[in-house]
mmCIF file of C-alpha atoms in Angstrom:
data_model
loop_
_atom_site.group_PDB
_atom_site.id
_atom_site.type_symbol
_atom_site.label_atom_id
_atom_site.label_comp_id
_atom_site.label_asym_id
_atom_site.label_seq_id
_atom_site.Cartn_x
_atom_site.Cartn_y
_atom_site.Cartn_z
ATOM 1 C CA UNK A 1 28.336 25.715 19.186
ATOM 2 C CA UNK A 2 26.060 22.873 20.292
ATOM 3 C CA UNK A 3 23.175 20.780 19.037
ATOM 4 C CA UNK A 4 20.432 18.822 20.691
ATOM 5 C CA UNK A 5 18.404 16.053 19.111
ATOM 6 C CA UNK A 6 14.674 15.933 19.901
ATOM 7 C CA UNK A 7 13.624 12.275 19.922
ATOM 8 C CA UNK A 8 9.960 11.966 18.996
ATOM 9 C CA UNK A 9 9.655 8.426 17.715
ATOM 10 C CA UNK A 10 6.309 6.928 18.591
ATOM 11 C CA UNK A 11 3.798 4.315 17.514
ATOM 12 C CA UNK A 12 0.349 5.676 16.700
ATOM 13 C CA UNK A 13 -2.757 3.520 16.411
ATOM 14 C CA UNK A 14 -5.276 5.361 14.220
ATOM 15 C CA UNK A 15 -7.580 2.364 13.835
ATOM 16 C CA UNK A 16 -11.318 2.995 13.902
ATOM 17 C CA UNK A 17 -14.613 1.222 13.298
ATOM 18 C CA UNK A 18 -17.042 1.761 10.456
ATOM 19 C CA UNK A 19 -20.607 0.853 11.332
ATOM 20 C CA UNK A 20 -22.986 0.145 8.453
ATOM 21 C CA UNK A 21 -26.700 0.073 9.215
ATOM 22 C CA UNK A 22 -30.007 1.910 9.341
ATOM 23 C CA UNK A 23 -31.044 4.807 11.611
ATOM 24 C CA UNK A 24 -27.808 4.891 13.575
ATOM 25 C CA UNK A 25 -28.472 8.092 15.562
ATOM 26 C CA UNK A 26 -29.236 6.182 18.758
ATOM 27 C CA UNK A 27 -26.161 4.015 18.266
ATOM 28 C CA UNK A 28 -24.032 7.157 17.982
ATOM 29 C CA UNK A 29 -25.425 8.523 21.250
ATOM 30 C CA UNK A 30 -24.991 5.181 23.023
ATOM 31 C CA UNK A 31 -21.381 4.989 21.859
ATOM 32 C CA UNK A 32 -20.644 8.477 23.148
ATOM 33 C CA UNK A 33 -22.213 7.612 26.505
ATOM 34 C CA UNK A 34 -20.046 4.480 26.588
ATOM 35 C CA UNK A 35 -16.840 6.482 26.197
ATOM 36 C CA UNK A 36 -16.229 6.614 22.437
ATOM 37 C CA UNK A 37 -14.444 9.949 22.862
ATOM 38 C CA UNK A 38 -13.484 9.588 26.505
ATOM 39 C CA UNK A 39 -14.776 12.190 28.938
ATOM 40 C CA UNK A 40 -15.506 14.889 26.383
ATOM 41 C CA UNK A 41 -18.789 16.658 27.114
ATOM 42 C CA UNK A 42 -18.777 19.332 24.384
ATOM 43 C CA UNK A 43 -19.648 18.658 20.744
ATOM 44 C CA UNK A 44 -19.636 20.741 17.582
ATOM 45 C CA UNK A 45 -22.021 19.281 15.011
ATOM 46 C CA UNK A 46 -20.861 20.490 11.601
ATOM 47 C CA UNK A 47 -23.247 20.094 8.676
ATOM 48 C CA UNK A 48 -24.611 21.792 5.572
ATOM 49 C CA UNK A 49 -27.836 23.655 4.904
ATOM 50 C CA UNK A 50 -29.607 20.629 3.391
ATOM 51 C CA UNK A 51 -28.658 18.020 5.987
ATOM 52 C CA UNK A 52 -29.227 20.367 8.935
ATOM 53 C CA UNK A 53 -32.951 19.758 9.443
ATOM 54 C CA UNK A 54 -32.949 16.158 8.215
ATOM 55 C CA UNK A 55 -30.281 14.623 10.438
ATOM 56 C CA UNK A 56 -27.934 17.096 12.110
ATOM 57 C CA UNK A 57 -30.565 18.867 14.202
ATOM 58 C CA UNK A 58 -31.990 15.583 15.633
ATOM 59 C CA UNK A 59 -28.468 14.419 16.514
ATOM 60 C CA UNK A 60 -27.675 17.769 18.130
ATOM 61 C CA UNK A 61 -30.938 17.716 20.112
ATOM 62 C CA UNK A 62 -30.298 14.158 21.311
ATOM 63 C CA UNK A 63 -26.884 15.217 22.616
ATOM 64 C CA UNK A 64 -28.333 18.241 24.419
ATOM 65 C CA UNK A 65 -31.170 16.177 25.893
ATOM 66 C CA UNK A 66 -28.570 13.701 27.159
ATOM 67 C CA UNK A 67 -26.822 16.467 29.096
ATOM 68 C CA UNK A 68 -23.996 17.301 26.709
ATOM 69 C CA UNK A 69 -23.132 20.765 25.432
ATOM 70 C CA UNK A 70 -23.707 20.661 21.691
ATOM 71 C CA UNK A 71 -24.171 23.255 18.993
ATOM 72 C CA UNK A 72 -24.800 23.236 15.248
ATOM 73 C CA UNK A 73 -22.391 24.895 12.825
ATOM 74 C CA UNK A 74 -23.959 25.107 9.375
ATOM 75 C CA UNK A 75 -22.565 26.192 6.012
ATOM 76 C CA UNK A 76 -24.243 26.427 2.566
ATOM 77 C CA UNK A 77 -24.439 23.051 0.827
ATOM 78 C CA UNK A 78 -22.295 22.180 -2.176
ATOM 79 C CA UNK A 79 -18.686 21.875 -3.300
ATOM 80 C CA UNK A 80 -18.446 25.646 -3.704
ATOM 81 C CA UNK A 81 -18.508 25.935 0.104
ATOM 82 C CA UNK A 82 -15.537 23.610 0.622
ATOM 83 C CA UNK A 83 -13.055 26.471 0.932
ATOM 84 C CA UNK A 84 -10.542 27.988 3.304
ATOM 85 C CA UNK A 85 -13.005 30.827 3.839
ATOM 86 C CA UNK A 86 -15.740 28.478 5.068
ATOM 87 C CA UNK A 87 -13.238 26.712 7.300
ATOM 88 C CA UNK A 88 -12.244 30.035 8.871
ATOM 89 C CA UNK A 89 -15.867 31.087 9.412
ATOM 90 C CA UNK A 90 -16.701 27.872 11.257
ATOM 91 C CA UNK A 91 -13.509 28.028 13.333
ATOM 92 C CA UNK A 92 -14.255 31.618 14.339
ATOM 93 C CA UNK A 93 -17.824 30.662 15.296
ATOM 94 C CA UNK A 94 -16.527 27.782 17.405
ATOM 95 C CA UNK A 95 -14.032 30.043 19.169
ATOM 96 C CA UNK A 96 -16.696 32.693 19.777
ATOM 97 C CA UNK A 97 -18.851 30.030 21.416
ATOM 98 C CA UNK A 98 -16.084 28.962 23.809
ATOM 99 C CA UNK A 99 -15.043 25.812 21.986
ATOM 100 C CA UNK A 100 -11.461 24.876 22.758
ATOM 101 C CA UNK A 101 -9.417 21.657 22.847
ATOM 102 C CA UNK A 102 -11.933 19.937 25.116
ATOM 103 C CA UNK A 103 -14.423 19.312 22.306
ATOM 104 C CA UNK A 104 -15.249 16.727 19.666
ATOM 105 C CA UNK A 105 -16.492 17.469 16.169
ATOM 106 C CA UNK A 106 -19.293 15.409 14.616
ATOM 107 C CA UNK A 107 -19.528 15.714 10.833
ATOM 108 C CA UNK A 108 -23.069 14.983 9.629
ATOM 109 C CA UNK A 109 -23.431 14.917 5.858
ATOM 110 C CA UNK A 110 -21.763 13.928 2.632
ATOM 111 C CA UNK A 111 -18.210 14.147 1.375
ATOM 112 C CA UNK A 112 -18.029 17.941 1.410
ATOM 113 C CA UNK A 113 -19.028 17.997 5.080
ATOM 114 C CA UNK A 114 -16.700 15.189 6.151
ATOM 115 C CA UNK A 115 -13.763 16.641 4.187
ATOM 116 C CA UNK A 116 -14.215 20.104 5.655
ATOM 117 C CA UNK A 117 -15.064 19.034 9.217
ATOM 118 C CA UNK A 118 -12.185 16.560 9.310
ATOM 119 C CA UNK A 119 -9.779 19.299 8.225
ATOM 120 C CA UNK A 120 -11.129 21.630 10.906
ATOM 121 C CA UNK A 121 -10.722 18.881 13.516
ATOM 122 C CA UNK A 122 -7.108 18.367 12.498
ATOM 123 C CA UNK A 123 -6.158 22.011 13.040
ATOM 124 C CA UNK A 124 -8.596 23.359 15.661
ATOM 125 C CA UNK A 125 -6.731 23.624 18.959
ATOM 126 C CA UNK A 126 -3.922 21.761 17.127
ATOM 127 C CA UNK A 127 -6.211 18.783 16.810
ATOM 128 C CA UNK A 128 -9.463 17.520 18.351
ATOM 129 C CA UNK A 129 -11.235 14.175 17.795
ATOM 130 C CA UNK A 130 -13.993 13.871 15.224
ATOM 131 C CA UNK A 131 -16.722 11.462 14.181
ATOM 132 C CA UNK A 132 -18.142 11.033 10.681
ATOM 133 C CA UNK A 133 -21.869 10.407 10.277
ATOM 134 C CA UNK A 134 -22.124 9.856 6.527
ATOM 135 C CA UNK A 135 -25.479 10.541 4.888
ATOM 136 C CA UNK A 136 -24.726 10.012 1.181
ATOM 137 C CA UNK A 137 -23.744 7.128 -1.035
ATOM 138 C CA UNK A 138 -20.729 9.105 -2.227
ATOM 139 C CA UNK A 139 -19.490 9.593 1.325
ATOM 140 C CA UNK A 140 -20.059 5.909 2.051
ATOM 141 C CA UNK A 141 -18.066 4.934 -1.035
ATOM 142 C CA UNK A 142 -15.255 7.429 -0.779
ATOM 143 C CA UNK A 143 -15.018 9.940 2.058
ATOM 144 C CA UNK A 144 -15.728 7.581 4.957
ATOM 145 C CA UNK A 145 -12.500 5.561 4.705
ATOM 146 C CA UNK A 146 -8.954 6.838 4.606
ATOM 147 C CA UNK A 147 -8.760 10.052 6.597
ATOM 148 C CA UNK A 148 -8.213 12.423 3.681
ATOM 149 C CA UNK A 149 -9.483 15.886 4.575
ATOM 150 C CA UNK A 150 -9.142 19.021 2.491
ATOM 151 C CA UNK A 151 -10.601 22.180 1.004
ATOM 152 C CA UNK A 152 -10.675 23.414 -2.577
ATOM 153 C CA UNK A 153 -9.045 26.509 -4.057
ATOM 154 C CA UNK A 154 -9.824 28.401 -7.283
ATOM 155 C CA UNK A 155 -6.919 26.539 -8.892
ATOM 156 C CA UNK A 156 -7.785 22.959 -7.972
ATOM 157 C CA UNK A 157 -9.664 20.654 -5.628
ATOM 158 C CA UNK A 158 -8.349 19.057 -2.445
ATOM 159 C CA UNK A 159 -4.790 20.401 -2.597
ATOM 160 C CA UNK A 160 -4.960 22.032 0.849
ATOM 161 C CA UNK A 161 -5.568 19.563 3.654
ATOM 162 C CA UNK A 162 -4.164 16.804 5.809
ATOM 163 C CA UNK A 163 -4.534 13.146 6.716
ATOM 164 C CA UNK A 164 -6.690 12.931 9.824
ATOM 165 C CA UNK A 165 -8.442 9.754 10.945
ATOM 166 C CA UNK A 166 -11.861 9.852 12.638
ATOM 167 C CA UNK A 167 -12.714 8.140 15.909
ATOM 168 C CA UNK A 168 -15.542 6.246 14.229
ATOM 169 C CA UNK A 169 -17.612 6.326 11.045
ATOM 170 C CA UNK A 170 -21.351 5.673 10.799
ATOM 171 C CA UNK A 171 -22.776 4.813 7.378
ATOM 172 C CA UNK A 172 -26.502 5.309 7.789
ATOM 173 C CA UNK A 173 -28.067 3.709 4.717
ATOM 174 C CA UNK A 174 -31.522 4.951 5.784
ATOM 175 C CA UNK A 175 -30.406 8.485 4.912
ATOM 176 C CA UNK A 176 -30.011 7.546 1.243
ATOM 177 C CA UNK A 177 -33.800 7.524 0.905
ATOM 178 C CA UNK A 178 -33.873 11.315 1.249
ATOM 179 C CA UNK A 179 -31.194 11.906 -1.391
ATOM 180 C CA UNK A 180 -32.154 13.346 -4.775
ATOM 181 C CA UNK A 181 -31.809 10.784 -7.564
ATOM 182 C CA UNK A 182 -28.924 12.749 -9.022
ATOM 183 C CA UNK A 183 -26.906 12.339 -5.825
ATOM 184 C CA UNK A 184 -27.534 8.597 -5.746
ATOM 185 C CA UNK A 185 -26.318 8.338 -9.322
ATOM 186 C CA UNK A 186 -23.302 10.543 -8.597
ATOM 187 C CA UNK A 187 -22.338 8.329 -5.667
ATOM 188 C CA UNK A 188 -22.268 5.286 -7.927
ATOM 189 C CA UNK A 189 -19.268 6.637 -9.844
ATOM 190 C CA UNK A 190 -16.871 5.966 -6.960
ATOM 191 C CA UNK A 191 -18.499 2.558 -6.477
ATOM 192 C CA UNK A 192 -17.908 1.629 -10.124
ATOM 193 C CA UNK A 193 -14.366 2.986 -9.818
ATOM 194 C CA UNK A 194 -13.677 0.628 -6.914
ATOM 195 C CA UNK A 195 -14.937 -2.326 -8.940
ATOM 196 C CA UNK A 196 -12.789 -1.323 -11.919
ATOM 197 C CA UNK A 197 -9.616 -1.081 -9.895
ATOM 198 C CA UNK A 198 -9.944 -4.039 -7.548
ATOM 199 C CA UNK A 199 -12.814 -6.473 -8.027
ATOM 200 C CA UNK A 200 -14.130 -7.913 -11.303
ATOM 201 C CA UNK A 201 -16.774 -9.895 -9.418
ATOM 202 C CA UNK A 202 -18.083 -6.674 -7.884
ATOM 203 C CA UNK A 203 -18.120 -5.088 -11.355
ATOM 204 C CA UNK A 204 -20.332 -7.911 -12.595
ATOM 205 C CA UNK A 205 -22.561 -7.579 -9.508
ATOM 206 C CA UNK A 206 -23.099 -3.900 -10.266
ATOM 207 C CA UNK A 207 -23.870 -4.710 -13.875
ATOM 208 C CA UNK A 208 -26.415 -7.369 -12.905
ATOM 209 C CA UNK A 209 -28.082 -5.519 -10.011
ATOM 210 C CA UNK A 210 -28.043 -1.867 -11.076
ATOM 211 C CA UNK A 211 -31.840 -1.571 -11.078
ATOM 212 C CA UNK A 212 -32.050 -2.823 -7.466
ATOM 213 C CA UNK A 213 -29.277 -0.433 -6.442
ATOM 214 C CA UNK A 214 -30.997 2.551 -8.055
ATOM 215 C CA UNK A 215 -34.218 1.562 -6.274
ATOM 216 C CA UNK A 216 -32.252 1.447 -2.992
ATOM 217 C CA UNK A 217 -33.229 -2.106 -2.156
ATOM 218 C CA UNK A 218 -31.728 -2.867 1.287
ATOM 219 C CA UNK A 219 -29.742 -5.978 0.396
ATOM 220 C CA UNK A 220 -28.105 -4.289 -2.592
ATOM 221 C CA UNK A 221 -27.356 -1.112 -0.609
ATOM 222 C CA UNK A 222 -25.727 -3.014 2.227
ATOM 223 C CA UNK A 223 -23.647 -5.031 -0.222
ATOM 224 C CA UNK A 224 -22.259 -2.027 -2.064
ATOM 225 C CA UNK A 225 -21.617 -0.116 1.183
ATOM 226 C CA UNK A 226 -19.679 -3.002 2.713
ATOM 227 C CA UNK A 227 -17.784 -3.805 -0.494
ATOM 228 C CA UNK A 228 -16.783 -0.168 -1.014
ATOM 229 C CA UNK A 229 -15.408 -0.062 2.525
ATOM 230 C CA UNK A 230 -13.528 -3.336 2.078
ATOM 231 C CA UNK A 231 -11.871 -2.315 -1.181
ATOM 232 C CA UNK A 232 -10.818 1.082 0.073
ATOM 233 C CA UNK A 233 -9.676 -0.305 3.432
ATOM 234 C CA UNK A 234 -7.449 -2.883 1.741
ATOM 235 C CA UNK A 235 -5.671 -0.057 -0.091
ATOM 236 C CA UNK A 236 -5.512 2.458 2.757
ATOM 237 C CA UNK A 237 -4.299 -0.156 5.245
ATOM 238 C CA UNK A 238 -1.192 -0.692 3.083
ATOM 239 C CA UNK A 239 -0.581 2.984 2.247
ATOM 240 C CA UNK A 240 -2.274 5.435 4.597
ATOM 241 C CA UNK A 241 -0.325 8.491 3.400
ATOM 242 C CA UNK A 242 -0.510 7.923 -0.369
ATOM 243 C CA UNK A 243 3.177 7.189 -0.886
ATOM 244 C CA UNK A 244 2.471 4.658 -3.626
ATOM 245 C CA UNK A 245 -0.373 2.154 -3.718
ATOM 246 C CA UNK A 246 -3.044 4.578 -2.538
ATOM 247 C CA UNK A 247 -2.709 6.463 -5.810
ATOM 248 C CA UNK A 248 -4.847 3.722 -7.370
ATOM 249 C CA UNK A 249 -7.857 5.316 -5.678
ATOM 250 C CA UNK A 250 -7.338 8.263 -8.043
ATOM 251 C CA UNK A 251 -8.463 6.176 -11.002
ATOM 252 C CA UNK A 252 -10.466 8.493 -13.251
ATOM 253 C CA UNK A 253 -9.672 11.519 -11.102
ATOM 254 C CA UNK A 254 -6.917 13.146 -13.180
ATOM 255 C CA UNK A 255 -9.411 14.180 -15.846
ATOM 256 C CA UNK A 256 -12.387 14.001 -13.484
ATOM 257 C CA UNK A 257 -11.163 16.578 -11.001
ATOM 258 C CA UNK A 258 -10.115 18.894 -13.830
ATOM 259 C CA UNK A 259 -13.588 18.651 -15.382
ATOM 260 C CA UNK A 260 -15.230 19.231 -12.010
ATOM 261 C CA UNK A 261 -13.285 22.458 -11.535
ATOM 262 C CA UNK A 262 -13.682 23.635 -15.142
ATOM 263 C CA UNK A 263 -17.440 23.131 -14.886
ATOM 264 C CA UNK A 264 -17.529 25.609 -12.016
ATOM 265 C CA UNK A 265 -18.882 22.704 -9.943
ATOM 266 C CA UNK A 266 -21.980 22.512 -12.102
ATOM 267 C CA UNK A 267 -21.038 18.851 -12.398
ATOM 268 C CA UNK A 268 -21.206 16.831 -9.202
ATOM 269 C CA UNK A 269 -18.065 15.012 -8.128
ATOM 270 C CA UNK A 270 -19.286 11.591 -9.212
ATOM 271 C CA UNK A 271 -20.459 12.915 -12.568
ATOM 272 C CA UNK A 272 -17.036 14.382 -13.238
ATOM 273 C CA UNK A 273 -15.297 11.190 -12.103
ATOM 274 C CA UNK A 274 -17.497 9.179 -14.468
ATOM 275 C CA UNK A 275 -16.309 11.271 -17.418
ATOM 276 C CA UNK A 276 -12.759 10.923 -16.103
ATOM 277 C CA UNK A 277 -13.204 7.151 -16.038
ATOM 278 C CA UNK A 278 -14.143 7.216 -19.715
ATOM 279 C CA UNK A 279 -10.987 9.181 -20.507
ATOM 280 C CA UNK A 280 -8.962 6.667 -18.493
ATOM 281 C CA UNK A 281 -10.313 3.587 -20.274
ATOM 282 C CA UNK A 282 -9.764 5.174 -23.689
ATOM 283 C CA UNK A 283 -6.181 5.958 -22.683
ATOM 284 C CA UNK A 284 -5.692 2.460 -21.259
ATOM 285 C CA UNK A 285 -6.878 1.006 -24.548
ATOM 286 C CA UNK A 286 -4.382 3.130 -26.487
ATOM 287 C CA UNK A 287 -1.641 1.690 -24.246
ATOM 288 C CA UNK A 288 -2.897 -1.894 -24.766
ATOM 289 C CA UNK A 289 -3.993 -2.298 -21.144
ATOM 290 C CA UNK A 290 -7.714 -2.634 -21.901
ATOM 291 C CA UNK A 291 -9.397 -4.260 -24.870
ATOM 292 C CA UNK A 292 -12.046 -2.414 -26.874
ATOM 293 C CA UNK A 293 -14.605 -4.811 -25.405
ATOM 294 C CA UNK A 294 -13.541 -3.913 -21.857
ATOM 295 C CA UNK A 295 -13.728 -0.208 -22.706
ATOM 296 C CA UNK A 296 -17.283 -0.748 -23.925
ATOM 297 C CA UNK A 297 -18.182 -2.692 -20.766
ATOM 298 C CA UNK A 298 -16.973 0.095 -18.461
ATOM 299 C CA UNK A 299 -18.705 2.839 -20.423
ATOM 300 C CA UNK A 300 -21.895 0.765 -20.630
ATOM 301 C CA UNK A 301 -21.955 0.276 -16.844
ATOM 302 C CA UNK A 302 -21.515 4.005 -16.272
ATOM 303 C CA UNK A 303 -24.416 4.674 -18.646
ATOM 304 C CA UNK A 304 -26.532 1.997 -16.965
ATOM 305 C CA UNK A 305 -26.051 3.863 -13.678
ATOM 306 C CA UNK A 306 -27.259 7.052 -15.373
ATOM 307 C CA UNK A 307 -23.857 8.742 -15.249
ATOM 308 C CA UNK A 308 -22.537 11.103 -17.942
ATOM 309 C CA UNK A 309 -19.834 9.736 -20.255
ATOM 310 C CA UNK A 310 -19.105 12.771 -22.447
ATOM 311 C CA UNK A 311 -17.385 16.085 -21.770
ATOM 312 C CA UNK A 312 -20.030 18.839 -21.741
ATOM 313 C CA UNK A 313 -19.877 21.149 -24.754
ATOM 314 C CA UNK A 314 -19.485 24.229 -22.533
ATOM 315 C CA UNK A 315 -16.089 23.040 -21.217
ATOM 316 C CA UNK A 316 -13.173 24.416 -23.238
ATOM 317 C CA UNK A 317 -10.881 21.545 -24.205
ATOM 318 C CA UNK A 318 -7.653 23.590 -24.108
ATOM 319 C CA UNK A 319 -8.500 24.928 -20.654
ATOM 320 C CA UNK A 320 -9.253 21.380 -19.552
ATOM 321 C CA UNK A 321 -5.868 20.113 -20.743
ATOM 322 C CA UNK A 322 -4.138 22.930 -18.867
ATOM 323 C CA UNK A 323 -6.176 22.141 -15.764
ATOM 324 C CA UNK A 324 -4.775 18.584 -15.749
ATOM 325 C CA UNK A 325 -1.508 20.004 -14.430
ATOM 326 C CA UNK A 326 -3.145 20.909 -11.111
ATOM 327 C CA UNK A 327 -3.556 17.189 -10.367
ATOM 328 C CA UNK A 328 -1.659 16.137 -7.246
ATOM 329 C CA UNK A 329 -0.066 13.200 -9.072
ATOM 330 C CA UNK A 330 1.917 15.560 -11.338
ATOM 331 C CA UNK A 331 5.668 15.100 -10.824
ATOM 332 C CA UNK A 332 8.375 17.326 -12.316
ATOM 333 C CA UNK A 333 5.785 18.950 -14.555
ATOM 334 C CA UNK A 334 4.687 15.607 -16.041
ATOM 335 C CA UNK A 335 1.101 14.368 -16.156
ATOM 336 C CA UNK A 336 0.682 10.976 -14.500
ATOM 337 C CA UNK A 337 -2.306 8.652 -14.885
ATOM 338 C CA UNK A 338 -3.491 5.641 -12.893
ATOM 339 C CA UNK A 339 -4.616 3.027 -15.431
ATOM 340 C CA UNK A 340 -6.529 -0.233 -15.355
ATOM 341 C CA UNK A 341 -4.893 -3.482 -16.391
ATOM 342 C CA UNK A 342 -8.124 -5.191 -17.398
ATOM 343 C CA UNK A 343 -11.328 -4.782 -15.394
ATOM 344 C CA UNK A 344 -10.735 -5.339 -11.680
ATOM 345 C CA UNK A 345 -7.007 -4.632 -11.654
ATOM 346 C CA UNK A 346 -4.589 -1.688 -11.773
ATOM 347 C CA UNK A 347 -1.348 -1.631 -13.731
ATOM 348 C CA UNK A 348 1.776 -1.578 -11.558
ATOM 349 C CA UNK A 349 4.381 -0.012 -13.851
ATOM 350 C CA UNK A 350 7.310 -0.601 -11.496
ATOM 351 C CA UNK A 351 7.396 -2.053 -7.982
ATOM 352 C CA UNK A 352 5.251 0.308 -5.918
ATOM 353 C CA UNK A 353 4.574 2.655 -8.860
ATOM 354 C CA UNK A 354 0.954 2.821 -10.007
ATOM 355 C CA UNK A 355 0.853 5.976 -12.119
ATOM 356 C CA UNK A 356 2.398 6.393 -15.567
ATOM 357 C CA UNK A 357 3.806 9.627 -17.028
ATOM 358 C CA UNK A 358 1.756 10.565 -20.078
ATOM 359 C CA UNK A 359 2.705 13.111 -22.731
ATOM 360 C CA UNK A 360 0.358 16.061 -22.961
ATOM 361 C CA UNK A 361 -0.177 15.331 -26.651
ATOM 362 C CA UNK A 362 -1.640 11.913 -25.835
ATOM 363 C CA UNK A 363 -3.844 13.299 -23.058
ATOM 364 C CA UNK A 364 -5.071 15.971 -25.457
ATOM 365 C CA UNK A 365 -5.804 13.333 -28.104
ATOM 366 C CA UNK A 366 -7.985 11.403 -25.647
ATOM 367 C CA UNK A 367 -9.877 14.527 -24.564
ATOM 368 C CA UNK A 368 -10.517 15.602 -28.151
ATOM 369 C CA UNK A 369 -11.930 12.137 -28.921
ATOM 370 C CA UNK A 370 -14.559 12.573 -26.198
ATOM 371 C CA UNK A 371 -17.144 14.614 -28.085
#
């Protein structure tokens, strides 16, 4: 009998740049020409049916005109498409078109596109490089930093996936002008979440400049894009794989994700997170972590942004409570919630522990209060 140890210790540098600006298509092409992804000459541009004509097709054409092999891979827009089935369809199309390990994926779109394309990149050919070209406020606030990639299942959202860091991220603020108003508003939920968990000054900025933000004034847009990236980076840098601190980014998501799924994705992600934030502040108040005044301030800011703050009547409350158990923070069958400790701070319950076990009865009480 014998044994052999396989030594695979290594240091990996997954650092990457995030470029914030306007009309960054030419910058993307220049970066590729300058060796952003080495000598790769073949690109798969993954996008959805809405973004295809607006931004993905021009990027694909620019690559082809520059002498690269590039092809579009398009799936129907919306969270309902973020599935294992869609992932398989795109992978099969790439294989049928002779894509192998010598390619790079460019994700052009919002969070659904970057989540799905990043997951494909992590498994296709056992891993190929990818670039995110974010075209929504939600993607700029949430999906662009951190390397979380995943698909949804009928049971829950984002439970099948992996951590996979992009080569570079482009946040093209000019693309926000083509977003429907509802998507702009939805994207603000993650922005408000970041302020609530890490930056009271940013919270006050949002409160004082919401009209400029909703009108997409350049200075306000650049400020929220850069601040979102900074807040999320400061968390991800310390805990890339969500072993502790990174759980704070799930503020509002325990109830929010459950509502999103129970709505059949009729609610957009940010809309569901907004309602989840309301549940969180009510719970935090019950645990003496937020004052009634602070609860009012958070809810008022969400309303000022145009976000929903009540659970829709068509969502069954009992089903919603049961759905909470699909949350990835559940441990040993116990619900766990990330909670604010005042506005701009998260409660650390023990060293390195940022989520508190909550009895189902208390979670149910909060949900029943939200008429």
